[in-house]
Short mmCIF file of C-alpha atoms in Angstrom, two decimals:
data_model
loop_
_atom_site.label_atom_id
_atom_site.label_comp_id
_atom_site.label_asym_id
_atom_site.label_seq_id
_atom_site.Cartn_x
_atom_site.Cartn_y
_atom_site.Cartn_z
CA MET A 12 6.14 2.88 35.51
CA HIS A 13 2.82 4.51 36.39
CA CYS A 14 2.39 6.45 39.63
CA SER A 15 -1.03 7.62 40.79
CA TYR A 16 0.55 10.18 43.12
CA PHE A 17 2.41 11.76 40.20
CA SER A 18 -0.68 11.71 37.97
CA ALA A 19 -2.70 13.44 40.68
CA ALA A 20 0.07 16.03 41.19
CA GLN A 21 0.37 14.97 44.85
CA CYS A 22 4.08 14.29 44.43
CA ARG A 23 6.38 15.37 41.61
CA SER A 24 9.70 14.18 43.04
CA CYS A 25 10.21 11.72 40.18
CA THR A 26 10.78 14.17 37.34
CA LEU A 27 11.12 11.44 34.68
CA MET A 28 7.98 9.56 35.69
CA GLY A 29 6.15 8.30 32.59
CA GLN A 30 9.20 8.42 30.33
CA PRO A 31 10.10 4.97 28.95
CA TYR A 32 12.93 3.50 30.96
CA ALA A 33 15.18 2.92 27.95
CA GLU A 34 14.93 6.64 27.15
CA GLN A 35 15.76 7.56 30.75
CA LEU A 36 18.89 5.42 30.68
CA ALA A 37 20.00 6.69 27.28
CA GLY A 38 19.55 10.27 28.44
CA LYS A 39 21.72 9.68 31.50
CA GLN A 40 24.42 8.14 29.33
CA ARG A 41 24.38 11.16 27.01
CA HIS A 42 24.48 13.53 29.97
CA ALA A 43 27.50 11.78 31.52
CA ALA A 44 29.39 11.63 28.22
CA HIS A 45 28.74 15.32 27.57
CA ALA A 46 29.87 16.28 31.08
CA LEU A 47 33.15 14.40 30.70
CA GLY A 48 33.66 15.73 27.19
CA ASP A 49 34.09 12.18 25.87
CA PRO A 50 37.93 12.38 25.90
CA SER A 51 39.99 10.18 23.63
CA GLY A 52 40.96 6.85 25.09
CA LEU A 53 37.85 6.62 27.28
CA GLU A 54 35.92 3.35 27.06
CA TRP A 55 32.29 3.50 28.16
CA LEU A 56 30.87 0.31 29.59
CA ASP A 57 27.18 -0.39 29.00
CA PRO A 58 24.99 1.45 31.51
CA LEU A 59 23.94 -0.59 34.53
CA GLN A 60 20.17 -0.84 34.67
CA SER A 61 18.02 -0.92 37.78
CA PRO A 62 14.55 -2.30 38.39
CA GLU A 63 12.14 0.49 37.52
CA GLN A 64 10.27 0.17 40.80
CA GLY A 65 10.54 -1.56 44.15
CA PHE A 66 14.25 -0.71 44.37
CA ARG A 67 14.44 1.89 47.13
CA ASN A 68 15.72 0.39 50.39
CA LYS A 69 15.26 3.51 52.50
CA ALA A 70 12.17 5.58 53.25
CA LYS A 71 12.36 9.14 54.55
CA LEU A 72 8.78 9.77 55.60
CA VAL A 73 7.59 13.13 56.83
CA VAL A 74 4.92 12.51 59.46
CA GLY A 75 1.86 14.73 59.13
CA GLY A 76 -1.84 14.62 59.88
CA ASP A 77 -2.77 14.04 63.51
CA VAL A 78 -1.99 11.44 66.13
CA GLN A 79 -5.14 9.42 65.39
CA ALA A 80 -4.58 9.40 61.61
CA PRO A 81 -0.94 10.18 60.80
CA THR A 82 0.19 10.60 57.21
CA LEU A 83 3.52 9.17 56.06
CA GLY A 84 5.07 10.87 53.05
CA ILE A 85 5.72 14.53 52.32
CA LEU A 86 4.25 17.93 53.10
CA ASP A 87 2.27 20.04 50.65
CA PRO A 88 3.13 23.73 50.09
CA ASP A 89 0.93 24.67 53.07
CA GLY A 90 2.71 22.25 55.40
CA ARG A 91 -0.05 19.63 55.42
CA GLY A 92 0.83 15.95 55.28
CA VAL A 93 0.47 14.02 52.02
CA ASP A 94 0.37 10.25 52.52
CA LEU A 95 2.64 8.36 50.09
CA ARG A 96 2.89 4.99 51.81
CA GLU A 97 1.99 3.16 48.57
CA CYS A 98 4.80 4.77 46.57
CA GLY A 99 6.01 2.19 44.04
CA LEU A 100 9.70 3.03 44.47
CA TYR A 101 9.90 1.34 47.88
CA THR A 102 10.69 -2.34 48.31
CA PRO A 103 7.71 -4.58 49.12
CA GLY A 104 9.17 -5.08 52.60
CA LEU A 105 9.09 -1.35 53.29
CA GLN A 106 5.59 -0.92 51.89
CA ALA A 107 4.34 -3.72 54.13
CA CYS A 108 5.67 -2.08 57.29
CA PHE A 109 4.19 1.39 56.76
CA PRO A 110 0.64 0.63 58.03
CA VAL A 111 2.12 -1.01 61.14
CA LEU A 112 4.26 2.07 61.81
CA ALA A 113 1.30 4.41 61.35
CA ALA A 114 -0.67 2.34 63.87
CA PHE A 115 2.28 2.48 66.27
CA VAL A 116 2.40 6.29 66.09
CA ALA A 117 -1.29 6.39 67.05
CA GLN A 118 -0.95 3.74 69.77
CA ALA A 119 2.03 5.47 71.39
CA GLY A 120 0.32 8.86 71.12
CA ILE A 121 3.21 10.62 69.34
CA GLU A 122 1.95 13.93 68.01
CA PRO A 123 3.16 14.69 64.47
CA TYR A 124 5.20 17.86 64.20
CA VAL A 125 3.22 20.68 62.58
CA VAL A 126 5.68 22.78 60.61
CA PRO A 127 3.62 25.99 60.23
CA ARG A 128 2.83 26.11 63.98
CA ARG A 129 6.09 24.52 65.20
CA THR A 130 4.16 22.23 67.53
CA GLY A 131 4.14 18.47 68.03
CA GLU A 132 6.96 15.96 68.35
CA LEU A 133 7.40 13.45 65.51
CA LYS A 134 9.08 14.88 62.41
CA TYR A 135 10.19 11.86 60.38
CA LEU A 136 10.19 8.09 60.27
CA LEU A 137 13.39 6.84 58.62
CA VAL A 138 13.17 3.18 57.67
CA THR A 139 15.86 1.05 56.00
CA GLU A 140 15.55 -2.53 54.77
CA SER A 141 18.57 -4.83 54.49
CA PRO A 142 19.08 -7.35 51.65
CA ASP A 143 17.96 -10.05 54.12
CA GLY A 144 14.71 -8.23 54.84
CA GLU A 145 15.59 -6.89 58.29
CA LEU A 146 14.50 -3.36 59.16
CA MET A 147 15.95 -0.37 60.97
CA LEU A 148 13.56 2.31 62.22
CA ARG A 149 14.59 5.79 63.35
CA LEU A 150 12.04 8.19 64.84
CA VAL A 151 13.12 11.84 64.51
CA LEU A 152 11.64 13.76 67.45
CA ARG A 153 11.68 17.37 68.55
CA SER A 154 12.32 16.37 72.18
CA GLN A 155 12.42 13.43 74.57
CA GLU A 156 8.76 13.95 75.55
CA ALA A 157 7.57 10.80 73.76
CA VAL A 158 10.56 8.53 74.43
CA ALA A 159 9.05 6.84 77.49
CA ARG A 160 5.86 6.01 75.57
CA ILE A 161 7.89 4.70 72.64
CA ARG A 162 9.79 2.40 75.01
CA LYS A 163 6.51 1.24 76.58
CA HIS A 164 4.93 0.30 73.26
CA LEU A 165 8.10 -0.96 71.58
CA PRO A 166 7.56 -4.66 72.50
CA ALA A 167 4.22 -4.61 70.70
CA LEU A 168 5.84 -3.04 67.64
CA LEU A 169 8.62 -5.63 67.60
CA SER A 170 5.99 -8.35 67.84
CA ALA A 171 4.01 -6.85 64.94
CA LEU A 172 7.17 -6.45 62.84
CA PRO A 173 9.35 -9.52 63.54
CA ARG A 174 11.95 -8.33 61.02
CA LEU A 175 12.46 -5.04 62.87
CA ALA A 176 16.02 -5.37 64.19
CA VAL A 177 17.12 -1.84 65.17
CA VAL A 178 15.02 1.00 66.59
CA SER A 179 16.34 4.38 67.64
CA VAL A 180 15.21 7.90 68.43
CA ASN A 181 16.98 10.88 66.89
CA LEU A 182 16.57 14.19 68.68
CA HIS A 183 16.22 17.19 66.40
CA PRO A 184 15.02 20.13 68.50
CA GLU A 185 15.69 22.87 65.96
CA HIS A 186 13.17 24.13 63.42
CA LYS A 187 15.31 23.91 60.31
CA ALA A 188 15.39 22.21 56.91
CA THR A 189 17.55 19.27 57.96
CA VAL A 190 16.33 15.74 58.48
CA GLU A 191 18.03 14.80 61.73
CA GLY A 192 19.93 16.03 64.76
CA ASP A 193 23.19 14.96 66.36
CA ARG A 194 21.92 12.87 69.28
CA GLU A 195 20.78 9.28 68.74
CA ILE A 196 19.22 7.01 71.38
CA VAL A 197 19.24 3.33 70.38
CA LEU A 198 16.32 1.46 71.96
CA THR A 199 17.10 -2.12 70.91
CA GLU A 200 19.86 -4.48 71.92
CA GLN A 201 20.95 -4.79 68.28
CA GLN A 202 22.57 -1.53 67.21
CA THR A 203 23.52 -2.16 63.56
CA LEU A 204 21.67 -3.38 60.50
CA ARG A 205 23.59 -5.98 58.53
CA MET A 206 23.75 -5.08 54.83
CA ARG A 207 25.12 -8.17 53.10
CA LEU A 208 26.38 -7.37 49.60
CA ASN A 209 28.38 -9.68 47.37
CA GLY A 210 29.09 -11.97 50.31
CA ILE A 211 30.46 -9.10 52.43
CA ASP A 212 28.74 -7.95 55.62
CA LEU A 213 28.49 -4.19 55.99
CA HIS A 214 27.14 -2.93 59.31
CA LEU A 215 24.88 0.11 59.14
CA ARG A 216 24.46 2.21 62.26
CA PRO A 217 21.52 4.61 62.59
CA GLN A 218 23.46 7.72 61.51
CA SER A 219 25.51 6.03 58.77
CA PHE A 220 24.93 6.62 55.06
CA PHE A 221 24.18 3.79 52.66
CA GLN A 222 23.18 3.81 49.01
CA THR A 223 19.41 3.68 48.53
CA ASN A 224 19.45 1.10 45.71
CA THR A 225 20.84 -2.20 47.03
CA ALA A 226 21.19 -4.01 43.70
CA VAL A 227 22.97 -1.11 41.99
CA ALA A 228 25.19 -0.50 45.03
CA ALA A 229 26.29 -4.15 44.86
CA ALA A 230 27.11 -3.75 41.16
CA LEU A 231 28.99 -0.52 41.87
CA TYR A 232 31.21 -2.25 44.42
CA ARG A 233 31.80 -5.24 42.13
CA GLN A 234 32.90 -3.07 39.23
CA ALA A 235 35.24 -0.96 41.35
CA ALA A 236 36.74 -4.10 42.92
CA ALA A 237 37.29 -5.62 39.47
CA TRP A 238 39.20 -2.54 38.28
CA VAL A 239 41.32 -2.55 41.43
CA ALA A 240 42.05 -6.27 41.09
CA GLU A 241 43.20 -5.79 37.48
CA ARG A 242 45.81 -3.26 38.63
CA SER A 243 46.77 -5.26 41.74
CA PRO A 244 48.00 -2.29 43.84
CA SER A 245 49.83 -3.01 47.09
CA SER A 246 48.27 0.03 48.79
CA VAL A 247 44.84 1.66 48.48
CA TRP A 248 43.14 4.63 50.10
CA ASP A 249 39.35 4.77 50.19
CA LEU A 250 38.49 8.45 50.76
CA TYR A 251 34.92 9.32 51.81
CA CYS A 252 34.64 5.61 52.63
CA GLY A 253 31.29 5.67 54.45
CA VAL A 254 30.66 2.26 56.05
CA GLY A 255 33.57 0.83 54.07
CA GLY A 256 31.88 -0.63 51.02
CA PHE A 257 34.66 -0.01 48.52
CA ALA A 258 37.51 -0.71 50.97
CA LEU A 259 36.07 -4.02 52.14
CA HIS A 260 35.37 -5.15 48.58
CA CYS A 261 38.98 -4.37 47.63
CA ALA A 262 40.58 -6.17 50.60
CA ASP A 263 43.36 -8.61 49.78
CA PRO A 264 46.04 -10.28 51.96
CA ALA A 265 48.74 -8.65 49.81
CA ARG A 266 47.20 -5.17 49.97
CA GLN A 267 47.11 -2.44 52.62
CA VAL A 268 43.77 -0.58 52.54
CA VAL A 269 42.95 2.56 54.53
CA GLY A 270 39.48 4.10 54.68
CA ILE A 271 38.82 7.71 55.72
CA GLU A 272 35.41 9.19 56.59
CA THR A 273 34.24 12.14 58.71
CA SER A 274 31.32 10.23 60.25
CA VAL A 275 32.38 8.55 63.48
CA GLU A 276 29.32 6.29 63.30
CA ALA A 277 30.20 5.13 59.79
CA ILE A 278 33.79 4.41 60.80
CA ALA A 279 32.60 2.37 63.78
CA SER A 280 30.45 0.35 61.36
CA ALA A 281 33.36 -0.17 58.95
CA GLN A 282 35.71 -1.23 61.74
CA ALA A 283 33.16 -3.77 62.99
CA SER A 284 32.88 -5.24 59.48
CA ALA A 285 36.66 -5.52 59.12
CA ARG A 286 37.05 -7.19 62.52
CA GLU A 287 34.25 -9.63 61.83
CA ALA A 288 35.81 -10.59 58.49
CA GLY A 289 39.31 -10.92 59.97
CA LEU A 290 40.75 -8.30 57.60
CA ASP A 291 43.83 -7.18 59.50
CA ARG A 292 45.24 -5.23 56.54
CA VAL A 293 42.15 -3.00 56.26
CA ALA A 294 42.09 -0.01 58.60
CA PHE A 295 39.55 2.78 59.05
CA GLN A 296 39.82 6.13 60.78
CA ALA A 297 37.57 9.12 61.22
CA GLY A 298 38.79 12.31 59.62
CA ASP A 299 38.55 14.72 56.72
CA ALA A 300 39.64 13.18 53.43
CA THR A 301 41.44 16.29 52.18
CA ALA A 302 43.23 16.89 55.49
CA PHE A 303 44.30 13.25 55.59
CA ALA A 304 45.81 13.39 52.10
CA LEU A 305 47.52 16.75 52.59
CA GLY A 306 48.91 15.66 55.95
CA SER A 307 50.37 12.37 54.71
CA PRO A 308 54.08 11.99 53.84
CA SER A 309 54.53 13.06 50.23
CA ASP A 310 56.98 10.24 49.57
CA GLN A 311 54.54 7.52 50.70
CA PRO A 312 51.42 7.86 48.55
CA PRO A 313 49.23 4.82 47.85
CA GLU A 314 49.35 3.20 44.43
CA LEU A 315 45.58 3.61 43.98
CA VAL A 316 42.98 5.93 45.51
CA ILE A 317 39.22 5.39 45.56
CA VAL A 318 37.08 8.49 46.03
CA ASN A 319 33.33 8.70 46.57
CA PRO A 320 32.73 12.35 47.46
CA PRO A 321 29.41 14.13 48.09
CA ARG A 322 27.71 16.01 45.25
CA ARG A 323 30.07 18.97 45.53
CA GLY A 324 32.99 16.73 44.45
CA LEU A 325 36.56 16.56 45.71
CA GLY A 326 37.25 20.27 45.64
CA GLU A 327 40.34 22.08 44.46
CA ASP A 328 42.70 21.14 47.30
CA LEU A 329 42.25 17.38 47.09
CA SER A 330 42.15 17.41 43.28
CA ARG A 331 45.44 19.32 43.14
CA TRP A 332 46.99 16.96 45.67
CA LEU A 333 46.08 13.99 43.50
CA GLU A 334 47.44 15.81 40.44
CA ARG A 335 50.87 16.46 41.94
CA SER A 336 51.13 13.10 43.71
CA SER A 337 52.53 9.92 42.20
CA VAL A 338 49.26 8.01 42.60
CA ARG A 339 48.99 5.86 39.49
CA HIS A 340 45.25 5.17 39.42
CA VAL A 341 42.09 6.71 40.84
CA VAL A 342 38.66 5.05 40.94
CA TYR A 343 36.18 7.92 41.16
CA SER A 344 32.55 7.21 42.07
CA SER A 345 30.43 10.31 41.50
CA CYS A 346 26.77 11.14 42.03
CA HIS A 347 27.17 14.41 40.09
CA ALA A 348 28.85 14.37 36.70
CA GLY A 349 29.29 18.15 36.72
CA SER A 350 31.46 18.17 39.84
CA LEU A 351 33.36 15.14 38.50
CA ALA A 352 34.14 17.09 35.32
CA ARG A 353 35.37 20.09 37.36
CA ASP A 354 37.64 17.85 39.42
CA LEU A 355 39.04 16.24 36.26
CA GLU A 356 40.02 19.68 34.98
CA SER A 357 42.21 20.04 38.09
CA MET A 358 43.80 16.63 37.48
CA PRO A 359 44.89 16.72 33.82
CA SER A 360 47.59 14.08 34.39
CA LEU A 361 44.96 11.56 35.50
CA ARG A 362 43.08 10.59 32.36
CA PRO A 363 39.70 8.79 32.27
CA ARG A 364 40.17 5.34 30.77
CA ARG A 365 36.92 3.57 31.63
CA ALA A 366 33.54 4.79 32.80
CA GLN A 367 30.10 3.41 33.51
CA VAL A 368 26.75 4.96 34.32
CA LEU A 369 24.91 3.10 37.07
CA ASP A 370 21.25 3.99 37.40
CA MET A 371 20.94 4.36 41.16
CA PHE A 372 17.82 6.53 40.92
CA PRO A 373 15.32 5.47 38.22
CA GLN A 374 12.47 7.90 37.44
CA THR A 375 14.76 10.85 38.24
CA ALA A 376 17.62 12.56 36.41
CA HIS A 377 20.13 11.42 39.03
CA TYR A 378 22.62 8.61 38.53
CA GLU A 379 26.03 7.37 39.63
CA VAL A 380 29.03 7.33 37.29
CA LEU A 381 32.11 5.25 38.04
CA THR A 382 35.34 6.29 36.34
CA LEU A 383 38.80 4.75 36.25
CA LEU A 384 41.57 7.34 35.97
CA GLU A 385 45.12 6.49 34.94
CA ARG A 386 48.16 8.74 35.19
CA GLU A 387 49.70 9.71 31.88
CA PRO A 388 53.16 8.21 31.32
CA GLY A 389 55.90 10.58 32.39
CA SER A 390 53.77 12.60 34.80
CA GLY A 391 53.79 12.43 38.59
#
């Protein structure tokens, strides 16, 4: 893949840009195998490839420039806006909406936030595209100053972007290196974006997390569901469940599935999906994954646990709980092989049996690795 922004040194986020894709994928496979130490008995499935470009379903656009000519992209070292609206990583649907959104910012008179001076209102545009081509737009503002104007001009925006289904404002008054604040104001009647994967409807609310590569996320869920189906557990926990992707894919009339996630918004999305699908044996609740496990009766563990932690991994407490429990299998989805390897050291009785690298982030060194762990006979 060629990127003019990378060649011109305007953006260097894609650290592997220009490297042949086959080499990128092989390097990620080597990195994952080295991190796990390639233990005996571990079968590596072939890496799951991604399209090299046009795969990214979410855009996090810093708004710069001025209200008449806003830039959508990133900031340079001096805090000036660099326009990246033609970045080849985004889906065609996202690329097509960017000029319309820039025109909307100008029409509604929303001043871009100027980081060095701490003035202005609009910090980010966060745009997500569903597999069906619908869009969710979130405007991250410093205050409510522009909300009335956004409401006034919203009908024109919805007319210009017929696929725009959900629009919200996120209020982020603090000057800090975080993307969004706690308060969300939904401006449309529809409040969730339907993400239909593998025939399953996942509902994405504005503050819920979803994988940025739709095709690879669908493959990730399929592979995890296949491993679970092979073992046919009667009970499953999905820890760090997000909007319920793994749990909903593993639902079965003969199986009790419980999903745990700290985000209240994500849990509301997961519960809506379960209700809509009529899955009365799938339950979701908001809470800390480690606290949930440690607070559960020790004589009633699930037969299988799915974990999809953040980059820092499970941590010592949850890893040790899994080690001393009688859980027979763990399906571990990791976005950081180093933290996965550290967690495995704390769970020596749970041995990696199968693993697969899934290239969620082409052109970068990041990837997802899915691992099936099985308890050694005689332990637990």
